[in-house]
Short mmCIF file of N, CA, C and O in Angstrom, two decimals:
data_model
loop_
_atom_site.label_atom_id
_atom_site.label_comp_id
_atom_site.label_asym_id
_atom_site.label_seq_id
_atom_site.Cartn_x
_atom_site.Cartn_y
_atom_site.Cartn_z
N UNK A 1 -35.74 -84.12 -27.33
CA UNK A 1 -34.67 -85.09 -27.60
C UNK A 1 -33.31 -84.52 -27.19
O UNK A 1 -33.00 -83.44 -27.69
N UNK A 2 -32.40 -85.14 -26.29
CA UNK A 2 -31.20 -84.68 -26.61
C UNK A 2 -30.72 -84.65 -27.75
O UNK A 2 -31.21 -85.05 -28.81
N UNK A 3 -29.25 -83.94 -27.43
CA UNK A 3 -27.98 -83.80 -28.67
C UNK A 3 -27.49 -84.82 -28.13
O UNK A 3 -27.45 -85.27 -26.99
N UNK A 4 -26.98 -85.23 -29.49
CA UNK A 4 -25.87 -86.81 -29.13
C UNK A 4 -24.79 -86.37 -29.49
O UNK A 4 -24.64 -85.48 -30.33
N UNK A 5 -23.75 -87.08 -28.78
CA UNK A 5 -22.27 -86.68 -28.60
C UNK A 5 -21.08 -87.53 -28.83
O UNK A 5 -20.71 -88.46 -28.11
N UNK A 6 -20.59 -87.14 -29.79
CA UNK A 6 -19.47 -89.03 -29.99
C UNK A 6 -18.08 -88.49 -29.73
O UNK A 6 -17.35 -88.04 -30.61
N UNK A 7 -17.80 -88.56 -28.53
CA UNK A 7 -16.58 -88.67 -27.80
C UNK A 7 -15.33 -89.78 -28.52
O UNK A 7 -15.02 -90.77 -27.84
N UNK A 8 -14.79 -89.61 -29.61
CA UNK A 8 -13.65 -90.62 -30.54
C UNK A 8 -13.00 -90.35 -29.53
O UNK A 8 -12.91 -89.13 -29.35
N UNK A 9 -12.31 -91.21 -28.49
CA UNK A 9 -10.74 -91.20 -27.59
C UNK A 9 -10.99 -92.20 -27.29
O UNK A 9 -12.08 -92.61 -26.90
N UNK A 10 -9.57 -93.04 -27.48
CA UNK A 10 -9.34 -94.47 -26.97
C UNK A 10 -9.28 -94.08 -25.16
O UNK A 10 -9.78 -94.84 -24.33
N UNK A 11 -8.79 -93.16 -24.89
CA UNK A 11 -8.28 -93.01 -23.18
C UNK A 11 -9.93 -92.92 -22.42
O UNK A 11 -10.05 -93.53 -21.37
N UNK A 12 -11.00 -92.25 -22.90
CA UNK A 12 -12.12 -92.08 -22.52
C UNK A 12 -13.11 -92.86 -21.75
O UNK A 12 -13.96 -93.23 -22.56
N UNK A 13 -13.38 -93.27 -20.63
CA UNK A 13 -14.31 -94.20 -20.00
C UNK A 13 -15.23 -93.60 -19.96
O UNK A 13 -15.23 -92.48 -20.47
N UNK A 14 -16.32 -94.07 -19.38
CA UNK A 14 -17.85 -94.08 -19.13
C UNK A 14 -17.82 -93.31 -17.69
O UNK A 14 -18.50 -92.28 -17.72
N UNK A 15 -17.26 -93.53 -16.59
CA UNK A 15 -16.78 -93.28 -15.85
C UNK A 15 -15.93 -92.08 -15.13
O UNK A 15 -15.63 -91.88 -13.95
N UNK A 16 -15.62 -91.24 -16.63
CA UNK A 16 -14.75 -90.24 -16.83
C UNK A 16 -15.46 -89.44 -16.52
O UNK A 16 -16.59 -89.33 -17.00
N UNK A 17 -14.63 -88.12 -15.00
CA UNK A 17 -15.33 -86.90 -15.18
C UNK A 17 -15.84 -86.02 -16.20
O UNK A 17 -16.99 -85.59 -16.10
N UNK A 18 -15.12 -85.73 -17.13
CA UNK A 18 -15.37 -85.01 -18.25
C UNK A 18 -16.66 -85.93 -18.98
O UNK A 18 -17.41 -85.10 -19.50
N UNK A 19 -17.08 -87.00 -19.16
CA UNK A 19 -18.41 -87.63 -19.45
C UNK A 19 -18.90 -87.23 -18.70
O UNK A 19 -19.18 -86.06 -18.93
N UNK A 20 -19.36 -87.71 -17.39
CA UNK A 20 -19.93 -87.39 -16.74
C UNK A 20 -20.77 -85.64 -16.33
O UNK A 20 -21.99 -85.52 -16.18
N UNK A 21 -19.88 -84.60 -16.23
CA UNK A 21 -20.12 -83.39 -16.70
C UNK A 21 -20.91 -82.95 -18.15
O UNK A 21 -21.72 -82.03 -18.24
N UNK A 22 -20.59 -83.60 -18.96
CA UNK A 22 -21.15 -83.94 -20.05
C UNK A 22 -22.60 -83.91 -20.74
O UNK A 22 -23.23 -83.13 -21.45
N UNK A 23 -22.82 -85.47 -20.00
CA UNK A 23 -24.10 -85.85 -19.44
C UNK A 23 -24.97 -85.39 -18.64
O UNK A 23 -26.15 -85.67 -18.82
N UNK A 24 -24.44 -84.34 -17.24
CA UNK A 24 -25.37 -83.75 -16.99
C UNK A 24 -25.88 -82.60 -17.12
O UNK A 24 -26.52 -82.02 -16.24
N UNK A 25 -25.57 -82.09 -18.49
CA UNK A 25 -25.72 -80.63 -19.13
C UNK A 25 -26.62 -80.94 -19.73
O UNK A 25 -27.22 -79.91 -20.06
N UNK A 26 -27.22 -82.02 -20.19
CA UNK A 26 -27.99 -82.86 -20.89
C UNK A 26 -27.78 -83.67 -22.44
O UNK A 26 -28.52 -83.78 -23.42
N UNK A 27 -26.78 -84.04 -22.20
CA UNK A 27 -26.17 -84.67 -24.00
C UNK A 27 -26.07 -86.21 -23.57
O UNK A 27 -25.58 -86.66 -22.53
N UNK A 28 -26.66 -86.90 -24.65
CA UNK A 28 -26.71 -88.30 -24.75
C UNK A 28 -24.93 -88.53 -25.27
O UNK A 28 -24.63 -87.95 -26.32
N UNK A 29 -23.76 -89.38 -24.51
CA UNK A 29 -22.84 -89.38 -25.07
C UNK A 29 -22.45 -91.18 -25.52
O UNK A 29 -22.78 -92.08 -24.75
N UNK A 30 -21.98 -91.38 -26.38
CA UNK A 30 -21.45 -92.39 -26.59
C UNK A 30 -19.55 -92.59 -27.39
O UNK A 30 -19.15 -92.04 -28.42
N UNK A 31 -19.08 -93.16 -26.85
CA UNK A 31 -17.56 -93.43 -26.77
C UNK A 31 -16.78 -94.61 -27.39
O UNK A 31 -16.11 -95.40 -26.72
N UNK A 32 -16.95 -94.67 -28.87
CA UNK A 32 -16.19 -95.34 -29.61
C UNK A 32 -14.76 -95.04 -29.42
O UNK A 32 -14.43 -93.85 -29.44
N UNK A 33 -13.81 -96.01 -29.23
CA UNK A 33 -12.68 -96.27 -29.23
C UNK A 33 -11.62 -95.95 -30.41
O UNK A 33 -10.49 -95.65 -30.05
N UNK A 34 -11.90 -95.98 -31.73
CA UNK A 34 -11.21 -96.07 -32.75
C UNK A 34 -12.19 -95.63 -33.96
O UNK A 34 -13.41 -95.51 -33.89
N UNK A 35 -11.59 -95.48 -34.76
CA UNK A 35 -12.15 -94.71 -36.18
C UNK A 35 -13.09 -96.13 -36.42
O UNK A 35 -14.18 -96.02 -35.85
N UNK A 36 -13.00 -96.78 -36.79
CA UNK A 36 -13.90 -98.35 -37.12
C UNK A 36 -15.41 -98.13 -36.74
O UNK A 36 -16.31 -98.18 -37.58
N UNK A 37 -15.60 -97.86 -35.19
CA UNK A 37 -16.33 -98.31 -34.00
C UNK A 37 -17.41 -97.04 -34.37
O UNK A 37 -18.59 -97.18 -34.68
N UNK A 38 -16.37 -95.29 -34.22
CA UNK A 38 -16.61 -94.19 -34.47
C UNK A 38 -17.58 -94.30 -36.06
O UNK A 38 -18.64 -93.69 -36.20
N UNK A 39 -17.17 -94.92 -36.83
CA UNK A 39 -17.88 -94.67 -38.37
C UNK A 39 -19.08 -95.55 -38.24
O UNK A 39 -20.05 -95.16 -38.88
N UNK A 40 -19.25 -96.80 -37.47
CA UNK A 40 -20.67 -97.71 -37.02
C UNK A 40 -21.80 -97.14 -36.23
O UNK A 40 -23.01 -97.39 -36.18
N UNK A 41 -20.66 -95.89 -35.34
CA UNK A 41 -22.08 -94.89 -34.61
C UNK A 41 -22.19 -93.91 -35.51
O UNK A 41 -23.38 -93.91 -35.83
N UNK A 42 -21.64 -93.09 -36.09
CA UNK A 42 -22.44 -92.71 -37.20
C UNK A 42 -23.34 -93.06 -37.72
O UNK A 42 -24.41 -92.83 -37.15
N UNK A 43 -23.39 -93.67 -38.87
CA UNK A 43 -24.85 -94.85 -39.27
C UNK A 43 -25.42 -94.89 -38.92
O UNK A 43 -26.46 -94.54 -39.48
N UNK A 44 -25.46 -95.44 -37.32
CA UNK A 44 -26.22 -96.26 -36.98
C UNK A 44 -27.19 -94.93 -35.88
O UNK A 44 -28.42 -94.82 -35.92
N UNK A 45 -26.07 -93.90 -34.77
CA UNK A 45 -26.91 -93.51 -34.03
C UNK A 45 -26.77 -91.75 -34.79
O UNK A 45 -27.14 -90.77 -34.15
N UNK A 46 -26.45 -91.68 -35.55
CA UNK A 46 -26.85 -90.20 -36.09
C UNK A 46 -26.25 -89.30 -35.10
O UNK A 46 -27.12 -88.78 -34.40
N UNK A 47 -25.13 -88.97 -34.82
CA UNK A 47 -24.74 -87.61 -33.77
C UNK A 47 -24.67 -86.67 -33.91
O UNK A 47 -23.66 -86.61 -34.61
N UNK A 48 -25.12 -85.36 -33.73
CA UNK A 48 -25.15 -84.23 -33.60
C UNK A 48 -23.36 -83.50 -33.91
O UNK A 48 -22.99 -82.90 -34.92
N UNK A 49 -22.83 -83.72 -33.13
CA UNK A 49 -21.30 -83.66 -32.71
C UNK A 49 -20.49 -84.84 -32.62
O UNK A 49 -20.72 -85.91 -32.06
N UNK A 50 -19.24 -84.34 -33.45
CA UNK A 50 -18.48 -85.22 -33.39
C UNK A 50 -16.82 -85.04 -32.71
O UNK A 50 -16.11 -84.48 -33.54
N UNK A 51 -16.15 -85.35 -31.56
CA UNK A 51 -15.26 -84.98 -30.95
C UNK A 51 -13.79 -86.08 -31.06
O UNK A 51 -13.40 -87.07 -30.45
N UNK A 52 -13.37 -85.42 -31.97
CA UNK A 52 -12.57 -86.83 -32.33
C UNK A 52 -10.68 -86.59 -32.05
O UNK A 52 -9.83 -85.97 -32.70
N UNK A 53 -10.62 -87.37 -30.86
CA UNK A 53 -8.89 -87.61 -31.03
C UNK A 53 -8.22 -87.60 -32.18
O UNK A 53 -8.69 -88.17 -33.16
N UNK A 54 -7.06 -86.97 -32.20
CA UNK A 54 -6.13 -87.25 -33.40
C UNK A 54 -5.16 -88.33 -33.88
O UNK A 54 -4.70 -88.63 -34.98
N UNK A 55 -5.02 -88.84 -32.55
CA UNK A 55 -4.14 -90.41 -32.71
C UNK A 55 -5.17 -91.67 -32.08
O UNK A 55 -5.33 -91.95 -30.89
N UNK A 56 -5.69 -92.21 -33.05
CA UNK A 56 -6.48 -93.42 -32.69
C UNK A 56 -5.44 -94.61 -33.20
O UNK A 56 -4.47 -94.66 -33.96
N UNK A 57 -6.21 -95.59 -32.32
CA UNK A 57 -5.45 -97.12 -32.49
C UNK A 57 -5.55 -97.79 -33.84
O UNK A 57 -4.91 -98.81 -34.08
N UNK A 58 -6.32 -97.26 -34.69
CA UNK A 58 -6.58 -97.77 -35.87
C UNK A 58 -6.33 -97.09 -37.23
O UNK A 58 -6.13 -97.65 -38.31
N UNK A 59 -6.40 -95.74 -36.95
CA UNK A 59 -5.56 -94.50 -37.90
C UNK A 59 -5.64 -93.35 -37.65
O UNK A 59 -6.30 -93.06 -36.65
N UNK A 60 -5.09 -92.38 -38.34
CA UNK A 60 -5.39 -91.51 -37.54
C UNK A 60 -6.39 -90.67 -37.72
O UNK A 60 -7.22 -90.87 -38.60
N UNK A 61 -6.44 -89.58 -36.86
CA UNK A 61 -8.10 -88.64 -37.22
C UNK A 61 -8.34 -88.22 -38.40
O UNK A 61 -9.25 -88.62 -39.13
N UNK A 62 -7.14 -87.03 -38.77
CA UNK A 62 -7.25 -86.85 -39.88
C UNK A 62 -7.63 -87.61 -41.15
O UNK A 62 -8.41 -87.19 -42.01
N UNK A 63 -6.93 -88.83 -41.17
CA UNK A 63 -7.14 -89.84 -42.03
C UNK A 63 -9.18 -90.37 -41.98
O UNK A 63 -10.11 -90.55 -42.76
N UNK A 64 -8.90 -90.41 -40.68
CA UNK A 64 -10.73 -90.43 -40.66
C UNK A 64 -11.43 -89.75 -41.15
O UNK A 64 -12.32 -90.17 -41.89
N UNK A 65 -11.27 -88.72 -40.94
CA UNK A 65 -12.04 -87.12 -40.97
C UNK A 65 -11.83 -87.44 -43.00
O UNK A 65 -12.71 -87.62 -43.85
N UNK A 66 -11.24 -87.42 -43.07
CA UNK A 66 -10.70 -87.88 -45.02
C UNK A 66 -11.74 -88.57 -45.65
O UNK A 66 -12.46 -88.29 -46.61
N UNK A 67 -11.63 -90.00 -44.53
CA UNK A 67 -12.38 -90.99 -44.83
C UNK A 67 -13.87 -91.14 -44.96
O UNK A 67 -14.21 -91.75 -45.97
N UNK A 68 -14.82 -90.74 -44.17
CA UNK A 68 -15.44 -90.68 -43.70
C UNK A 68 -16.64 -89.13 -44.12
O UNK A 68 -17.87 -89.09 -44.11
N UNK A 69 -15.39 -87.81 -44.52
CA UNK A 69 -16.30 -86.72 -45.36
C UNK A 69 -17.12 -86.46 -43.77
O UNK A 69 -18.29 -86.25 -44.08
N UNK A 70 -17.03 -86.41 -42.61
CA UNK A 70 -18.13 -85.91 -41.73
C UNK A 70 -17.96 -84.45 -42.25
O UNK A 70 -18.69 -83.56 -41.81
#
């Protein structure tokens, strides 16, 4: 099984070298936008790692990181 990887950055595409590099080290990555999106892949896809911006569109990391107890 891969490691899964949750890339939190609003700036982040699919598309992005740094994904891309990523991915072919072998890590399943997925790229929630905002703390909201970020706390639904939790739950839902279980990640290994969590890589989280400090200024999201919805609050901030810290405040997440609070919220959330990862």
């Amino acid at each position: 099984p891969l490691t899964r990887l949750l890339l939190v950055d609003p700036e982040l595409r699919e598309d992005d070298p740094l994904v891309h590099a990523i991915e072919s080290r072998g890590y399943a990555v997925r790229l929630p936008r905002d703390g909201a999106s970020a706390e639904v892949q939790i739950r839902l896809w279980r990640p290994h790692l969590v890589v989280l911006e400090l200024v999201l569109p919805d609050e901030s990391g810290a405040d997440w990181l609070r919220r959330c107890r990862v």
